[in-house]
mmCIF file with all atom_site columns, C-alpha atoms in Angstrom:
data_model
loop_
_atom_site.group_PDB
_atom_site.id
_atom_site.type_symbol
_atom_site.label_atom_id
_atom_site.label_alt_id
_atom_site.label_comp_id
_atom_site.label_asym_id
_atom_site.label_entity_id
_atom_site.label_seq_id
_atom_site.pdbx_PDB_ins_code
_atom_site.Cartn_x
_atom_site.Cartn_y
_atom_site.Cartn_z
_atom_site.occupancy
_atom_site.B_iso_or_equiv
_atom_site.pdbx_formal_charge
_atom_site.auth_seq_id
_atom_site.auth_comp_id
_atom_site.auth_asym_id
_atom_site.auth_atom_id
_atom_site.pdbx_PDB_model_num
ATOM 1   C CA . MET A 1 1   ? 31.947  1.396   32.919  1.00 0.00 ? 815 MET A CA 1
ATOM 2   C CA . THR A 1 2   ? 32.441  0.952   29.186  1.00 0.00 ? 816 THR A CA 1
ATOM 3   C CA . ARG A 1 3   ? 31.465  -2.732  29.459  1.00 0.00 ? 817 ARG A CA 1
ATOM 4   C CA . ILE A 1 4   ? 28.271  -1.818  31.274  1.00 0.00 ? 818 ILE A CA 1
ATOM 5   C CA . LEU A 1 5   ? 27.338  0.719   28.600  1.00 0.00 ? 819 LEU A CA 1
ATOM 6   C CA . LEU A 1 6   ? 28.113  -1.764  25.813  1.00 0.00 ? 820 LEU A CA 1
ATOM 7   C CA . ALA A 1 7   ? 26.068  -4.465  27.540  1.00 0.00 ? 821 ALA A CA 1
ATOM 8   C CA . ALA A 1 8   ? 23.161  -2.039  28.000  1.00 0.00 ? 822 ALA A CA 1
ATOM 9   C CA . ALA A 1 9   ? 23.336  -0.987  24.343  1.00 0.00 ? 823 ALA A CA 1
ATOM 10  C CA . ALA A 1 10  ? 23.415  -4.625  23.205  1.00 0.00 ? 824 ALA A CA 1
ATOM 11  C CA . ALA A 1 11  ? 20.396  -5.414  25.375  1.00 0.00 ? 825 ALA A CA 1
ATOM 12  C CA . LEU A 1 12  ? 18.464  -2.472  23.938  1.00 0.00 ? 826 LEU A CA 1
ATOM 13  C CA . ILE A 1 13  ? 19.249  -3.565  20.392  1.00 0.00 ? 827 ILE A CA 1
ATOM 14  C CA . ALA A 1 14  ? 18.279  -7.162  21.137  1.00 0.00 ? 828 ALA A CA 1
ATOM 15  C CA . PHE A 1 15  ? 14.914  -6.091  22.526  1.00 0.00 ? 829 PHE A CA 1
ATOM 16  C CA . ALA A 1 16  ? 14.209  -3.422  19.894  1.00 0.00 ? 830 ALA A CA 1
ATOM 17  C CA . MET A 1 17  ? 14.989  -5.544  16.812  1.00 0.00 ? 831 MET A CA 1
ATOM 18  C CA . PRO A 1 18  ? 12.123  -8.041  17.250  1.00 0.00 ? 832 PRO A CA 1
ATOM 19  C CA . ALA A 1 19  ? 9.637   -5.174  17.668  1.00 0.00 ? 833 ALA A CA 1
ATOM 20  C CA . PHE A 1 20  ? 10.954  -3.491  14.514  1.00 0.00 ? 834 PHE A CA 1
ATOM 21  C CA . ALA A 1 21  ? 10.889  -6.754  12.560  1.00 0.00 ? 835 ALA A CA 1
ATOM 22  C CA . SER A 1 22  ? 7.363   -7.447  13.811  1.00 0.00 ? 836 SER A CA 1
ATOM 23  C CA . ASP A 1 23  ? 6.171   -3.973  12.813  1.00 0.00 ? 837 ASP A CA 1
ATOM 24  C CA . GLN A 1 24  ? 7.772   -4.336  9.381   1.00 0.00 ? 838 GLN A CA 1
ATOM 25  C CA . THR A 1 25  ? 6.071   -7.722  8.917   1.00 0.00 ? 839 THR A CA 1
ATOM 26  C CA . ASP A 1 26  ? 2.747   -6.320  10.153  1.00 0.00 ? 840 ASP A CA 1
ATOM 27  C CA . ILE A 1 27  ? 2.973   -3.329  7.802   1.00 0.00 ? 841 ILE A CA 1
ATOM 28  C CA . MET A 1 28  ? 3.561   -5.553  4.785   1.00 0.00 ? 842 MET A CA 1
ATOM 29  C CA . ALA A 1 29  ? 0.790   -7.895  5.947   1.00 0.00 ? 843 ALA A CA 1
ATOM 30  C CA . ALA A 1 30  ? -1.681  -4.975  5.970   1.00 0.00 ? 844 ALA A CA 1
ATOM 31  C CA . ILE A 1 31  ? -0.551  -3.817  2.509   1.00 0.00 ? 845 ILE A CA 1
ATOM 32  C CA . ASN A 1 32  ? -0.730  -7.339  1.101   1.00 0.00 ? 846 ASN A CA 1
ATOM 33  C CA . LYS A 1 33  ? -4.120  -7.999  2.710   1.00 0.00 ? 847 LYS A CA 1
ATOM 34  C CA . MET A 1 34  ? -5.493  -4.841  1.080   1.00 0.00 ? 848 MET A CA 1
ATOM 35  C CA . ASN A 1 35  ? -3.982  -5.782  -2.284  1.00 0.00 ? 849 ASN A CA 1
ATOM 36  C CA . ASP A 1 36  ? -5.260  -9.377  -2.078  1.00 0.00 ? 850 ASP A CA 1
ATOM 37  C CA . ALA A 1 37  ? -8.741  -8.082  -1.263  1.00 0.00 ? 851 ALA A CA 1
ATOM 38  C CA . MET A 1 38  ? -8.621  -5.691  -4.230  1.00 0.00 ? 852 MET A CA 1
ATOM 39  C CA . ASN A 1 39  ? -7.506  -8.515  -6.515  1.00 0.00 ? 853 ASN A CA 1
ATOM 40  C CA . LYS A 1 40  ? -10.509 -10.558 -5.344  1.00 0.00 ? 854 LYS A CA 1
ATOM 41  C CA . ASN A 1 41  ? -12.836 -7.548  -5.747  1.00 0.00 ? 855 ASN A CA 1
ATOM 42  C CA . ASP A 1 42  ? -13.482 -7.677  -1.989  1.00 0.00 ? 856 ASP A CA 1
ATOM 43  C CA . THR A 1 43  ? -13.874 -3.933  -1.543  1.00 0.00 ? 857 THR A CA 1
ATOM 44  C CA . LYS A 1 44  ? -15.267 -4.261  1.985   1.00 0.00 ? 858 LYS A CA 1
ATOM 45  C CA . THR A 1 45  ? -12.101 -5.914  3.291   1.00 0.00 ? 859 THR A CA 1
ATOM 46  C CA . ALA A 1 46  ? -9.859  -3.563  1.301   1.00 0.00 ? 860 ALA A CA 1
ATOM 47  C CA . ALA A 1 47  ? -11.668 -0.464  2.622   1.00 0.00 ? 861 ALA A CA 1
ATOM 48  C CA . SER A 1 48  ? -11.365 -1.708  6.219   1.00 0.00 ? 862 SER A CA 1
ATOM 49  C CA . LEU A 1 49  ? -7.576  -1.404  6.040   1.00 0.00 ? 863 LEU A CA 1
ATOM 50  C CA . TYR A 1 50  ? -7.572  2.383   5.571   1.00 0.00 ? 864 TYR A CA 1
ATOM 51  C CA . THR A 1 51  ? -7.609  5.127   8.176   1.00 0.00 ? 865 THR A CA 1
ATOM 52  C CA . ALA A 1 52  ? -10.756 7.274   8.342   1.00 0.00 ? 866 ALA A CA 1
ATOM 53  C CA . ASP A 1 53  ? -8.952  10.176  6.656   1.00 0.00 ? 867 ASP A CA 1
ATOM 54  C CA . ALA A 1 54  ? -6.931  8.299   4.023   1.00 0.00 ? 868 ALA A CA 1
ATOM 55  C CA . THR A 1 55  ? -5.517  9.885   0.882   1.00 0.00 ? 869 THR A CA 1
ATOM 56  C CA . LEU A 1 56  ? -4.939  8.113   -2.440  1.00 0.00 ? 870 LEU A CA 1
ATOM 57  C CA . ILE A 1 57  ? -3.058  9.426   -5.475  1.00 0.00 ? 871 ILE A CA 1
ATOM 58  C CA . ASP A 1 58  ? -3.237  7.643   -8.820  1.00 0.00 ? 872 ASP A CA 1
ATOM 59  C CA . GLU A 1 59  ? -2.611  8.324   -12.501 1.00 0.00 ? 873 GLU A CA 1
ATOM 60  C CA . PHE A 1 60  ? -6.240  8.477   -13.661 1.00 0.00 ? 874 PHE A CA 1
ATOM 61  C CA . PRO A 1 61  ? -8.645  11.396  -13.074 1.00 0.00 ? 875 PRO A CA 1
ATOM 62  C CA . PRO A 1 62  ? -9.353  13.020  -10.732 1.00 0.00 ? 876 PRO A CA 1
ATOM 63  C CA . HIS A 1 63  ? -5.936  11.770  -9.457  1.00 0.00 ? 877 HIS A CA 1
ATOM 64  C CA . TYR A 1 64  ? -6.614  12.523  -5.770  1.00 0.00 ? 878 TYR A CA 1
ATOM 65  C CA . TRP A 1 65  ? -9.070  11.062  -3.244  1.00 0.00 ? 879 TRP A CA 1
ATOM 66  C CA . ALA A 1 66  ? -9.176  11.917  0.453   1.00 0.00 ? 880 ALA A CA 1
ATOM 67  C CA . GLY A 1 67  ? -11.365 11.586  3.494   1.00 0.00 ? 881 GLY A CA 1
ATOM 68  C CA . PRO A 1 68  ? -13.660 9.023   5.073   1.00 0.00 ? 882 PRO A CA 1
ATOM 69  C CA . GLN A 1 69  ? -14.693 7.364   1.798   1.00 0.00 ? 883 GLN A CA 1
ATOM 70  C CA . ALA A 1 70  ? -11.411 7.798   -0.116  1.00 0.00 ? 884 ALA A CA 1
ATOM 71  C CA . PHE A 1 71  ? -11.029 4.147   -1.066  1.00 0.00 ? 885 PHE A CA 1
ATOM 72  C CA . ASP A 1 72  ? -14.685 3.765   -2.092  1.00 0.00 ? 886 ASP A CA 1
ATOM 73  C CA . LYS A 1 73  ? -14.476 6.912   -4.231  1.00 0.00 ? 887 LYS A CA 1
ATOM 74  C CA . TRP A 1 74  ? -11.215 5.751   -5.794  1.00 0.00 ? 888 TRP A CA 1
ATOM 75  C CA . GLU A 1 75  ? -12.756 2.329   -6.534  1.00 0.00 ? 889 GLU A CA 1
ATOM 76  C CA . ALA A 1 76  ? -15.804 3.886   -8.217  1.00 0.00 ? 890 ALA A CA 1
ATOM 77  C CA . ASP A 1 77  ? -13.643 6.219   -10.317 1.00 0.00 ? 891 ASP A CA 1
ATOM 78  C CA . PHE A 1 78  ? -11.303 3.359   -11.230 1.00 0.00 ? 892 PHE A CA 1
ATOM 79  C CA . ASP A 1 79  ? -14.280 1.264   -12.402 1.00 0.00 ? 893 ASP A CA 1
ATOM 80  C CA . THR A 1 80  ? -15.603 4.158   -14.519 1.00 0.00 ? 894 THR A CA 1
ATOM 81  C CA . PHE A 1 81  ? -12.169 4.829   -16.012 1.00 0.00 ? 895 PHE A CA 1
ATOM 82  C CA . ALA A 1 82  ? -11.533 1.136   -16.750 1.00 0.00 ? 896 ALA A CA 1
ATOM 83  C CA . LYS A 1 83  ? -14.923 0.655   -18.424 1.00 0.00 ? 897 LYS A CA 1
ATOM 84  C CA . ALA A 1 84  ? -14.427 3.722   -20.616 1.00 0.00 ? 898 ALA A CA 1
ATOM 85  C CA . LYS A 1 85  ? -11.069 2.364   -21.839 1.00 0.00 ? 899 LYS A CA 1
ATOM 86  C CA . GLY A 1 86  ? -12.261 -1.223  -22.213 1.00 0.00 ? 900 GLY A CA 1
ATOM 87  C CA . ASP A 1 87  ? -10.014 -2.445  -19.395 1.00 0.00 ? 901 ASP A CA 1
ATOM 88  C CA . THR A 1 88  ? -10.799 -5.737  -17.651 1.00 0.00 ? 902 THR A CA 1
ATOM 89  C CA . ASP A 1 89  ? -9.157  -8.307  -15.374 1.00 0.00 ? 903 ASP A CA 1
ATOM 90  C CA . PRO A 1 90  ? -7.057  -5.951  -13.212 1.00 0.00 ? 904 PRO A CA 1
ATOM 91  C CA . LEU A 1 91  ? -4.467  -7.637  -11.004 1.00 0.00 ? 905 LEU A CA 1
ATOM 92  C CA . VAL A 1 92  ? -1.639  -6.185  -8.918  1.00 0.00 ? 906 VAL A CA 1
ATOM 93  C CA . ALA A 1 93  ? 1.299   -8.296  -7.743  1.00 0.00 ? 907 ALA A CA 1
ATOM 94  C CA . THR A 1 94  ? 3.552   -6.797  -5.091  1.00 0.00 ? 908 THR A CA 1
ATOM 95  C CA . ALA A 1 95  ? 7.239   -7.576  -4.612  1.00 0.00 ? 909 ALA A CA 1
ATOM 96  C CA . LYS A 1 96  ? 9.585   -7.315  -1.652  1.00 0.00 ? 910 LYS A CA 1
ATOM 97  C CA . PRO A 1 97  ? 9.551   -3.720  -0.368  1.00 0.00 ? 911 PRO A CA 1
ATOM 98  C CA . LEU A 1 98  ? 12.495  -1.533  -1.306  1.00 0.00 ? 912 LEU A CA 1
ATOM 99  C CA . HIS A 1 99  ? 12.380  -0.144  2.196   1.00 0.00 ? 913 HIS A CA 1
ATOM 100 C CA . VAL A 1 100 ? 10.104  0.279   5.181   1.00 0.00 ? 914 VAL A CA 1
ATOM 101 C CA . ASN A 1 101 ? 10.845  3.173   7.543   1.00 0.00 ? 915 ASN A CA 1
ATOM 102 C CA . ILE A 1 102 ? 9.144   3.053   10.926  1.00 0.00 ? 916 ILE A CA 1
ATOM 103 C CA . ASP A 1 103 ? 8.946   5.981   13.304  1.00 0.00 ? 917 ASP A CA 1
ATOM 104 C CA . GLY A 1 104 ? 6.807   5.057   16.301  1.00 0.00 ? 918 GLY A CA 1
ATOM 105 C CA . GLU A 1 105 ? 3.202   4.823   15.168  1.00 0.00 ? 919 GLU A CA 1
ATOM 106 C CA . ARG A 1 106 ? 3.879   5.997   11.613  1.00 0.00 ? 920 ARG A CA 1
ATOM 107 C CA . ALA A 1 107 ? 5.679   4.304   8.774   1.00 0.00 ? 921 ALA A CA 1
ATOM 108 C CA . TYR A 1 108 ? 6.620   4.737   5.112   1.00 0.00 ? 922 TYR A CA 1
ATOM 109 C CA . ALA A 1 109 ? 6.944   1.833   2.674   1.00 0.00 ? 923 ALA A CA 1
ATOM 110 C CA . VAL A 1 110 ? 7.941   1.681   -0.983  1.00 0.00 ? 924 VAL A CA 1
ATOM 111 C CA . VAL A 1 111 ? 6.787   -1.473  -2.738  1.00 0.00 ? 925 VAL A CA 1
ATOM 112 C CA . PRO A 1 112 ? 7.549   -2.443  -6.342  1.00 0.00 ? 926 PRO A CA 1
ATOM 113 C CA . ALA A 1 113 ? 4.416   -3.736  -8.032  1.00 0.00 ? 927 ALA A CA 1
ATOM 114 C CA . THR A 1 114 ? 3.251   -5.077  -11.362 1.00 0.00 ? 928 THR A CA 1
ATOM 115 C CA . PHE A 1 115 ? -0.226  -4.152  -12.599 1.00 0.00 ? 929 PHE A CA 1
ATOM 116 C CA . THR A 1 116 ? -1.649  -6.360  -15.341 1.00 0.00 ? 930 THR A CA 1
ATOM 117 C CA . PHE A 1 117 ? -4.984  -6.010  -17.111 1.00 0.00 ? 931 PHE A CA 1
ATOM 118 C CA . LYS A 1 118 ? -6.572  -6.463  -20.499 1.00 0.00 ? 932 LYS A CA 1
ATOM 119 C CA . GLU A 1 119 ? -7.347  -3.438  -22.639 1.00 0.00 ? 933 GLU A CA 1
ATOM 120 C CA . LYS A 1 120 ? -9.919  -4.347  -25.264 1.00 0.00 ? 934 LYS A CA 1
ATOM 121 C CA . GLY A 1 121 ? -8.781  -7.955  -24.906 1.00 0.00 ? 935 GLY A CA 1
ATOM 122 C CA . LYS A 1 122 ? -5.034  -7.268  -25.204 1.00 0.00 ? 936 LYS A CA 1
ATOM 123 C CA . LYS A 1 123 ? -2.811  -7.922  -22.167 1.00 0.00 ? 937 LYS A CA 1
ATOM 124 C CA . VAL A 1 124 ? -1.099  -4.845  -20.720 1.00 0.00 ? 938 VAL A CA 1
ATOM 125 C CA . THR A 1 125 ? 1.602   -4.838  -18.046 1.00 0.00 ? 939 THR A CA 1
ATOM 126 C CA . GLU A 1 126 ? 2.664   -1.813  -16.010 1.00 0.00 ? 940 GLU A CA 1
ATOM 127 C CA . HIS A 1 127 ? 5.595   -1.869  -13.620 1.00 0.00 ? 941 HIS A CA 1
ATOM 128 C CA . GLY A 1 128 ? 5.377   0.693   -10.877 1.00 0.00 ? 942 GLY A CA 1
ATOM 129 C CA . LEU A 1 129 ? 6.171   1.772   -7.374  1.00 0.00 ? 943 LEU A CA 1
ATOM 130 C CA . TRP A 1 130 ? 3.448   1.845   -4.775  1.00 0.00 ? 944 TRP A CA 1
ATOM 131 C CA . THR A 1 131 ? 4.346   4.159   -1.921  1.00 0.00 ? 945 THR A CA 1
ATOM 132 C CA . PHE A 1 132 ? 2.475   3.941   1.379   1.00 0.00 ? 946 PHE A CA 1
ATOM 133 C CA . ALA A 1 133 ? 2.174   6.039   4.527   1.00 0.00 ? 947 ALA A CA 1
ATOM 134 C CA . MET A 1 134 ? 0.996   3.857   7.396   1.00 0.00 ? 948 MET A CA 1
ATOM 135 C CA . GLN A 1 135 ? -0.566  4.639   10.776  1.00 0.00 ? 949 GLN A CA 1
ATOM 136 C CA . LYS A 1 136 ? -0.541  2.269   13.760  1.00 0.00 ? 950 LYS A CA 1
ATOM 137 C CA . GLY A 1 137 ? -3.691  2.286   15.835  1.00 0.00 ? 951 GLY A CA 1
ATOM 138 C CA . ALA A 1 138 ? -5.398  0.084   18.398  1.00 0.00 ? 952 ALA A CA 1
ATOM 139 C CA . GLY A 1 139 ? -6.320  -2.413  15.676  1.00 0.00 ? 953 GLY A CA 1
ATOM 140 C CA . GLY A 1 140 ? -2.851  -2.524  14.114  1.00 0.00 ? 954 GLY A CA 1
ATOM 141 C CA . TRP A 1 141 ? -1.323  -0.909  11.041  1.00 0.00 ? 955 TRP A CA 1
ATOM 142 C CA . GLN A 1 142 ? -3.617  0.851   8.584   1.00 0.00 ? 956 GLN A CA 1
ATOM 143 C CA . ILE A 1 143 ? -3.044  2.647   5.293   1.00 0.00 ? 957 ILE A CA 1
ATOM 144 C CA . ALA A 1 144 ? -3.111  6.416   5.787   1.00 0.00 ? 958 ALA A CA 1
ATOM 145 C CA . ALA A 1 145 ? -2.093  7.191   2.201   1.00 0.00 ? 959 ALA A CA 1
ATOM 146 C CA . TRP A 1 146 ? -0.705  5.691   -0.953  1.00 0.00 ? 960 TRP A CA 1
ATOM 147 C CA . ALA A 1 147 ? 0.501   6.866   -4.333  1.00 0.00 ? 961 ALA A CA 1
ATOM 148 C CA . TRP A 1 148 ? 1.052   4.832   -7.497  1.00 0.00 ? 962 TRP A CA 1
ATOM 149 C CA . ALA A 1 149 ? 3.750   5.740   -10.026 1.00 0.00 ? 963 ALA A CA 1
ATOM 150 C CA . THR A 1 150 ? 4.244   3.790   -13.240 1.00 0.00 ? 964 THR A CA 1
ATOM 151 C CA . LYS A 1 151 ? 7.920   3.310   -14.121 1.00 0.00 ? 965 LYS A CA 1
#
């Protein structure tokens, strides 16, 4: 009986691991696709990767954006903030996630990131953590929320 239970457990693990690895890969692909689109100033593609009721938290005012147009509102406020400070050439590079926790159709990912830009012509580098809440839907993984924290 013990052998049967061990064999059943091994079979479950063998079948579950590829699904978990695939979800983890798909989650990071969605995050990276959004970030790549932002880096290319492709706001249409970036916005398409959010849920309809997304929430964003960032260090510049008003610090919180939520609802159907959260990304678009964040983008407009970011542009206004950057122009007022003389910031140009924003670029975010993501690193390997510290962890990705998946629970069915929801997930949580913490991704180290480096944000570089020029402030009045001088290069600035910020190291931070970008934390995501993800939602899996019919079209795949989407960003339900994120928060940026500078280290």
